[in-house]
Every structure is written in structure tokens, then in C-alpha cells.
mmCIF file with all atom_site columns, C-alpha atoms in Angstrom:
data_model
loop_
_atom_site.group_PDB
_atom_site.id
_atom_site.type_symbol
_atom_site.label_atom_id
_atom_site.label_alt_id
_atom_site.label_comp_id
_atom_site.label_asym_id
_atom_site.label_entity_id
_atom_site.label_seq_id
_atom_site.pdbx_PDB_ins_code
_atom_site.Cartn_x
_atom_site.Cartn_y
_atom_site.Cartn_z
_atom_site.occupancy
_atom_site.B_iso_or_equiv
_atom_site.pdbx_formal_charge
_atom_site.auth_seq_id
_atom_site.auth_comp_id
_atom_site.auth_asym_id
_atom_site.auth_atom_id
_atom_site.pdbx_PDB_model_num
ATOM 1   C CA . UNK A 1 1   ? 32.106 -0.768  -57.878 1.00 84.00 ? 1   UNK A CA 1
ATOM 2   C CA . UNK A 1 2   ? 29.944 1.399   -60.116 1.00 91.00 ? 2   UNK A CA 1
ATOM 3   C CA . UNK A 1 3   ? 28.212 4.644   -59.142 1.00 95.00 ? 3   UNK A CA 1
ATOM 4   C CA . UNK A 1 4   ? 25.529 5.869   -61.184 1.00 96.00 ? 4   UNK A CA 1
ATOM 5   C CA . UNK A 1 5   ? 23.915 9.362   -61.547 1.00 97.00 ? 5   UNK A CA 1
ATOM 6   C CA . UNK A 1 6   ? 20.871 10.077  -63.712 1.00 98.00 ? 6   UNK A CA 1
ATOM 7   C CA . UNK A 1 7   ? 19.827 13.399  -65.160 1.00 98.00 ? 7   UNK A CA 1
ATOM 8   C CA . UNK A 1 8   ? 17.533 14.894  -67.732 1.00 98.00 ? 8   UNK A CA 1
ATOM 9   C CA . UNK A 1 9   ? 14.110 14.311  -66.086 1.00 97.00 ? 9   UNK A CA 1
ATOM 10  C CA . UNK A 1 10  ? 11.473 17.033  -65.902 1.00 97.00 ? 10  UNK A CA 1
ATOM 11  C CA . UNK A 1 11  ? 7.925  18.044  -66.845 1.00 98.00 ? 11  UNK A CA 1
ATOM 12  C CA . UNK A 1 12  ? 6.884  17.578  -70.398 1.00 98.00 ? 12  UNK A CA 1
ATOM 13  C CA . UNK A 1 13  ? 3.569  17.649  -72.220 1.00 98.00 ? 13  UNK A CA 1
ATOM 14  C CA . UNK A 1 14  ? 2.078  14.478  -73.723 1.00 98.00 ? 14  UNK A CA 1
ATOM 15  C CA . UNK A 1 15  ? 3.598  13.853  -77.130 1.00 98.00 ? 15  UNK A CA 1
ATOM 16  C CA . UNK A 1 16  ? 6.961  15.501  -76.231 1.00 98.00 ? 16  UNK A CA 1
ATOM 17  C CA . UNK A 1 17  ? 10.373 14.170  -75.736 1.00 98.00 ? 17  UNK A CA 1
ATOM 18  C CA . UNK A 1 18  ? 12.898 13.856  -73.121 1.00 98.00 ? 18  UNK A CA 1
ATOM 19  C CA . UNK A 1 19  ? 16.517 12.461  -73.132 1.00 98.00 ? 19  UNK A CA 1
ATOM 20  C CA . UNK A 1 20  ? 17.755 10.879  -69.954 1.00 98.00 ? 20  UNK A CA 1
ATOM 21  C CA . UNK A 1 21  ? 21.378 10.472  -69.257 1.00 98.00 ? 21  UNK A CA 1
ATOM 22  C CA . UNK A 1 22  ? 23.153 8.340   -66.770 1.00 98.00 ? 22  UNK A CA 1
ATOM 23  C CA . UNK A 1 23  ? 26.758 8.964   -65.833 1.00 97.00 ? 23  UNK A CA 1
ATOM 24  C CA . UNK A 1 24  ? 28.723 5.902   -64.431 1.00 95.00 ? 24  UNK A CA 1
ATOM 25  C CA . UNK A 1 25  ? 31.982 5.977   -62.503 1.00 93.00 ? 25  UNK A CA 1
ATOM 26  C CA . UNK A 1 26  ? 34.594 3.499   -62.766 1.00 80.00 ? 26  UNK A CA 1
ATOM 27  C CA . UNK A 1 27  ? 37.208 2.278   -65.442 1.00 74.00 ? 27  UNK A CA 1
ATOM 28  C CA . UNK A 1 28  ? 35.257 -0.997  -65.968 1.00 84.00 ? 28  UNK A CA 1
ATOM 29  C CA . UNK A 1 29  ? 31.906 0.642   -67.213 1.00 86.00 ? 29  UNK A CA 1
ATOM 30  C CA . UNK A 1 30  ? 31.997 -1.468  -70.458 1.00 87.00 ? 30  UNK A CA 1
ATOM 31  C CA . UNK A 1 31  ? 31.899 -4.639  -68.288 1.00 91.00 ? 31  UNK A CA 1
ATOM 32  C CA . UNK A 1 32  ? 28.208 -4.037  -67.301 1.00 94.00 ? 32  UNK A CA 1
ATOM 33  C CA . UNK A 1 33  ? 24.867 -4.526  -68.915 1.00 96.00 ? 33  UNK A CA 1
ATOM 34  C CA . UNK A 1 34  ? 23.054 -1.240  -68.516 1.00 97.00 ? 34  UNK A CA 1
ATOM 35  C CA . UNK A 1 35  ? 19.318 -0.972  -67.930 1.00 98.00 ? 35  UNK A CA 1
ATOM 36  C CA . UNK A 1 36  ? 16.551 1.590   -67.240 1.00 98.00 ? 36  UNK A CA 1
ATOM 37  C CA . UNK A 1 37  ? 13.875 1.052   -64.900 1.00 98.00 ? 37  UNK A CA 1
ATOM 38  C CA . UNK A 1 38  ? 10.983 3.034   -63.688 1.00 98.00 ? 38  UNK A CA 1
ATOM 39  C CA . UNK A 1 39  ? 8.670  3.297   -60.699 1.00 98.00 ? 39  UNK A CA 1
ATOM 40  C CA . UNK A 1 40  ? 5.337  5.159   -60.553 1.00 98.00 ? 40  UNK A CA 1
ATOM 41  C CA . UNK A 1 41  ? 3.776  6.458   -57.415 1.00 97.00 ? 41  UNK A CA 1
ATOM 42  C CA . UNK A 1 42  ? 2.241  3.437   -55.633 1.00 97.00 ? 42  UNK A CA 1
ATOM 43  C CA . UNK A 1 43  ? 3.507  0.927   -58.153 1.00 98.00 ? 43  UNK A CA 1
ATOM 44  C CA . UNK A 1 44  ? 6.352  -1.549  -58.348 1.00 98.00 ? 44  UNK A CA 1
ATOM 45  C CA . UNK A 1 45  ? 9.673  -0.770  -60.189 1.00 98.00 ? 45  UNK A CA 1
ATOM 46  C CA . UNK A 1 46  ? 9.319  -2.028  -63.661 1.00 98.00 ? 46  UNK A CA 1
ATOM 47  C CA . UNK A 1 47  ? 11.824 -2.851  -66.490 1.00 98.00 ? 47  UNK A CA 1
ATOM 48  C CA . UNK A 1 48  ? 12.079 -0.134  -69.405 1.00 98.00 ? 48  UNK A CA 1
ATOM 49  C CA . UNK A 1 49  ? 15.053 -0.935  -71.547 1.00 98.00 ? 49  UNK A CA 1
ATOM 50  C CA . UNK A 1 50  ? 18.429 -2.726  -71.644 1.00 98.00 ? 50  UNK A CA 1
ATOM 51  C CA . UNK A 1 51  ? 21.716 -2.607  -73.634 1.00 97.00 ? 51  UNK A CA 1
ATOM 52  C CA . UNK A 1 52  ? 24.478 -5.019  -73.739 1.00 95.00 ? 52  UNK A CA 1
ATOM 53  C CA . UNK A 1 53  ? 28.210 -4.449  -73.338 1.00 93.00 ? 53  UNK A CA 1
ATOM 54  C CA . UNK A 1 54  ? 28.922 -3.328  -76.785 1.00 92.00 ? 54  UNK A CA 1
ATOM 55  C CA . UNK A 1 55  ? 25.645 -1.393  -77.359 1.00 92.00 ? 55  UNK A CA 1
ATOM 56  C CA . UNK A 1 56  ? 24.735 -3.545  -80.373 1.00 94.00 ? 56  UNK A CA 1
ATOM 57  C CA . UNK A 1 57  ? 21.986 -5.468  -78.747 1.00 96.00 ? 57  UNK A CA 1
ATOM 58  C CA . UNK A 1 58  ? 18.943 -3.887  -76.997 1.00 98.00 ? 58  UNK A CA 1
ATOM 59  C CA . UNK A 1 59  ? 15.517 -4.861  -75.616 1.00 98.00 ? 59  UNK A CA 1
ATOM 60  C CA . UNK A 1 60  ? 12.455 -2.900  -74.517 1.00 98.00 ? 60  UNK A CA 1
ATOM 61  C CA . UNK A 1 61  ? 9.448  -3.352  -72.592 1.00 98.00 ? 61  UNK A CA 1
ATOM 62  C CA . UNK A 1 62  ? 6.358  -3.639  -74.786 1.00 98.00 ? 62  UNK A CA 1
ATOM 63  C CA . UNK A 1 63  ? 4.891  -0.507  -73.147 1.00 98.00 ? 63  UNK A CA 1
ATOM 64  C CA . UNK A 1 64  ? 7.768  1.700   -74.758 1.00 98.00 ? 64  UNK A CA 1
ATOM 65  C CA . UNK A 1 65  ? 8.892  -0.160  -77.739 1.00 98.00 ? 65  UNK A CA 1
ATOM 66  C CA . UNK A 1 66  ? 9.055  2.104   -80.667 1.00 98.00 ? 66  UNK A CA 1
ATOM 67  C CA . UNK A 1 67  ? 9.057  5.110   -78.482 1.00 98.00 ? 67  UNK A CA 1
ATOM 68  C CA . UNK A 1 68  ? 12.134 4.808   -76.411 1.00 98.00 ? 68  UNK A CA 1
ATOM 69  C CA . UNK A 1 69  ? 15.645 4.268   -77.409 1.00 98.00 ? 69  UNK A CA 1
ATOM 70  C CA . UNK A 1 70  ? 18.482 3.160   -75.238 1.00 98.00 ? 70  UNK A CA 1
ATOM 71  C CA . UNK A 1 71  ? 22.091 3.739   -76.227 1.00 98.00 ? 71  UNK A CA 1
ATOM 72  C CA . UNK A 1 72  ? 25.557 3.907   -74.478 1.00 97.00 ? 72  UNK A CA 1
ATOM 73  C CA . UNK A 1 73  ? 28.816 5.527   -75.123 1.00 96.00 ? 73  UNK A CA 1
ATOM 74  C CA . UNK A 1 74  ? 31.707 3.463   -73.468 1.00 94.00 ? 74  UNK A CA 1
ATOM 75  C CA . UNK A 1 75  ? 34.310 6.071   -74.098 1.00 93.00 ? 75  UNK A CA 1
ATOM 76  C CA . UNK A 1 76  ? 32.402 8.570   -71.956 1.00 94.00 ? 76  UNK A CA 1
ATOM 77  C CA . UNK A 1 77  ? 30.873 6.123   -69.384 1.00 95.00 ? 77  UNK A CA 1
ATOM 78  C CA . UNK A 1 78  ? 27.396 7.219   -70.368 1.00 96.00 ? 78  UNK A CA 1
ATOM 79  C CA . UNK A 1 79  ? 24.035 5.605   -71.013 1.00 97.00 ? 79  UNK A CA 1
ATOM 80  C CA . UNK A 1 80  ? 21.006 7.397   -72.454 1.00 98.00 ? 80  UNK A CA 1
ATOM 81  C CA . UNK A 1 81  ? 17.346 7.016   -72.680 1.00 98.00 ? 81  UNK A CA 1
ATOM 82  C CA . UNK A 1 82  ? 15.631 8.790   -75.549 1.00 98.00 ? 82  UNK A CA 1
ATOM 83  C CA . UNK A 1 83  ? 11.960 9.034   -74.803 1.00 98.00 ? 83  UNK A CA 1
ATOM 84  C CA . UNK A 1 84  ? 9.678  10.244  -77.710 1.00 98.00 ? 84  UNK A CA 1
ATOM 85  C CA . UNK A 1 85  ? 5.786  10.344  -77.907 1.00 98.00 ? 85  UNK A CA 1
ATOM 86  C CA . UNK A 1 86  ? 5.516  10.521  -74.155 1.00 98.00 ? 86  UNK A CA 1
ATOM 87  C CA . UNK A 1 87  ? 2.339  9.718   -72.493 1.00 98.00 ? 87  UNK A CA 1
ATOM 88  C CA . UNK A 1 88  ? 0.882  10.574  -68.956 1.00 98.00 ? 88  UNK A CA 1
ATOM 89  C CA . UNK A 1 89  ? 1.365  6.741   -68.120 1.00 98.00 ? 89  UNK A CA 1
ATOM 90  C CA . UNK A 1 90  ? 5.203  7.200   -68.580 1.00 98.00 ? 90  UNK A CA 1
ATOM 91  C CA . UNK A 1 91  ? 5.233  9.351   -65.442 1.00 98.00 ? 91  UNK A CA 1
ATOM 92  C CA . UNK A 1 92  ? 7.602  7.760   -63.081 1.00 98.00 ? 92  UNK A CA 1
ATOM 93  C CA . UNK A 1 93  ? 10.903 8.023   -61.357 1.00 98.00 ? 93  UNK A CA 1
ATOM 94  C CA . UNK A 1 94  ? 13.475 6.487   -63.846 1.00 98.00 ? 94  UNK A CA 1
ATOM 95  C CA . UNK A 1 95  ? 16.445 4.597   -62.493 1.00 98.00 ? 95  UNK A CA 1
ATOM 96  C CA . UNK A 1 96  ? 19.619 3.570   -64.346 1.00 98.00 ? 96  UNK A CA 1
ATOM 97  C CA . UNK A 1 97  ? 21.043 0.272   -63.323 1.00 98.00 ? 97  UNK A CA 1
ATOM 98  C CA . UNK A 1 98  ? 24.179 -1.740  -63.875 1.00 96.00 ? 98  UNK A CA 1
ATOM 99  C CA . UNK A 1 99  ? 24.453 -5.438  -63.972 1.00 95.00 ? 99  UNK A CA 1
ATOM 100 C CA . UNK A 1 100 ? 27.653 -7.654  -64.192 1.00 91.00 ? 100 UNK A CA 1
ATOM 101 C CA . UNK A 1 101 ? 25.945 -10.526 -66.315 1.00 88.00 ? 101 UNK A CA 1
ATOM 102 C CA . UNK A 1 102 ? 27.157 -9.145  -69.428 1.00 85.00 ? 102 UNK A CA 1
ATOM 103 C CA . UNK A 1 103 ? 23.996 -10.252 -71.177 1.00 90.00 ? 103 UNK A CA 1
ATOM 104 C CA . UNK A 1 104 ? 20.446 -8.876  -71.737 1.00 95.00 ? 104 UNK A CA 1
ATOM 105 C CA . UNK A 1 105 ? 18.496 -9.159  -68.554 1.00 95.00 ? 105 UNK A CA 1
ATOM 106 C CA . UNK A 1 106 ? 15.226 -7.524  -67.515 1.00 97.00 ? 106 UNK A CA 1
ATOM 107 C CA . UNK A 1 107 ? 14.621 -8.257  -63.746 1.00 97.00 ? 107 UNK A CA 1
ATOM 108 C CA . UNK A 1 108 ? 15.678 -6.166  -60.849 1.00 97.00 ? 108 UNK A CA 1
ATOM 109 C CA . UNK A 1 109 ? 17.690 -9.038  -59.223 1.00 97.00 ? 109 UNK A CA 1
ATOM 110 C CA . UNK A 1 110 ? 19.941 -9.032  -62.229 1.00 96.00 ? 110 UNK A CA 1
ATOM 111 C CA . UNK A 1 111 ? 21.365 -5.481  -61.466 1.00 97.00 ? 111 UNK A CA 1
ATOM 112 C CA . UNK A 1 112 ? 23.878 -4.767  -58.781 1.00 94.00 ? 112 UNK A CA 1
ATOM 113 C CA . UNK A 1 113 ? 24.025 -1.086  -58.866 1.00 95.00 ? 113 UNK A CA 1
ATOM 114 C CA . UNK A 1 114 ? 21.488 1.620   -58.955 1.00 97.00 ? 114 UNK A CA 1
ATOM 115 C CA . UNK A 1 115 ? 21.325 5.382   -59.334 1.00 97.00 ? 115 UNK A CA 1
ATOM 116 C CA . UNK A 1 116 ? 19.196 7.624   -57.286 1.00 97.00 ? 116 UNK A CA 1
ATOM 117 C CA . UNK A 1 117 ? 16.573 8.148   -59.912 1.00 98.00 ? 117 UNK A CA 1
ATOM 118 C CA . UNK A 1 118 ? 15.214 11.285  -61.849 1.00 98.00 ? 118 UNK A CA 1
ATOM 119 C CA . UNK A 1 119 ? 11.550 12.208  -62.064 1.00 98.00 ? 119 UNK A CA 1
ATOM 120 C CA . UNK A 1 120 ? 9.809  12.285  -65.389 1.00 98.00 ? 120 UNK A CA 1
ATOM 121 C CA . UNK A 1 121 ? 6.331  13.859  -65.318 1.00 98.00 ? 121 UNK A CA 1
ATOM 122 C CA . UNK A 1 122 ? 4.102  13.862  -68.335 1.00 98.00 ? 122 UNK A CA 1
ATOM 123 C CA . UNK A 1 123 ? 1.024  15.991  -68.484 1.00 98.00 ? 123 UNK A CA 1
ATOM 124 C CA . UNK A 1 124 ? -2.105 15.441  -70.485 1.00 94.00 ? 124 UNK A CA 1
#
């Protein structure tokens, strides 16, 4: 089992940057595909970014491509989401998720473990 704890959220002005972190428990962290999702108030949870086991393959939602970067450090059991050029529409609770498929997956049902979320608010 994997436990995930996100951090790094906050309030930032449009055009600014934030770096989200996700700390994972368990010695088999490197077995898991890791993803970031977000959920804005009144909307469904949506895919943001995913990284494969080794960290060499990534995939992004069109809405964040070129602005966000996902990375992982398997030695530290950490996943990161660097968010640049933030927009008010990026405002949401951001969730870290782990899936045991081992491949690039983008749907909620492909992920088995979820963190509690961290709030990101982008002011205009």
C-alpha cells in the first residue's frame, strides 16, 4: 500500500510559479505510475500530468502542456509538479495519485492511491 501526502500549494498571482511535492510511503514506490490530477470548485476531477516508473516518459493535459513539468525522485519517494505561467483557470485542489499499471495512464480509475490534495489559487 502507498500513502501520499501533497504539499506546496498556495496563493500566487497570474504568471507566477509554484512547485507541488508529493511524498510517498512504502519501499515499492518505483513500482507505481505517478500522476497529478486537479479538481476545481463545482467541477469534476481532471487529469493534469503523469510520469512512468523510470521517469523517462511523461504526458500532459493540453491545458498545461508547456507550462507544467512532472518529475520524480525514486530514491526519495517523491513526485513533483513544477507549475509555471500560472493562470486563474489553474485554480483547483491538486491531487497526487499512484497507479500500479506501470504505464502511462490518464483516467481516474487507473489510479489506486490518492493523497488528500493541496489547494492552488491563482489570482488575476
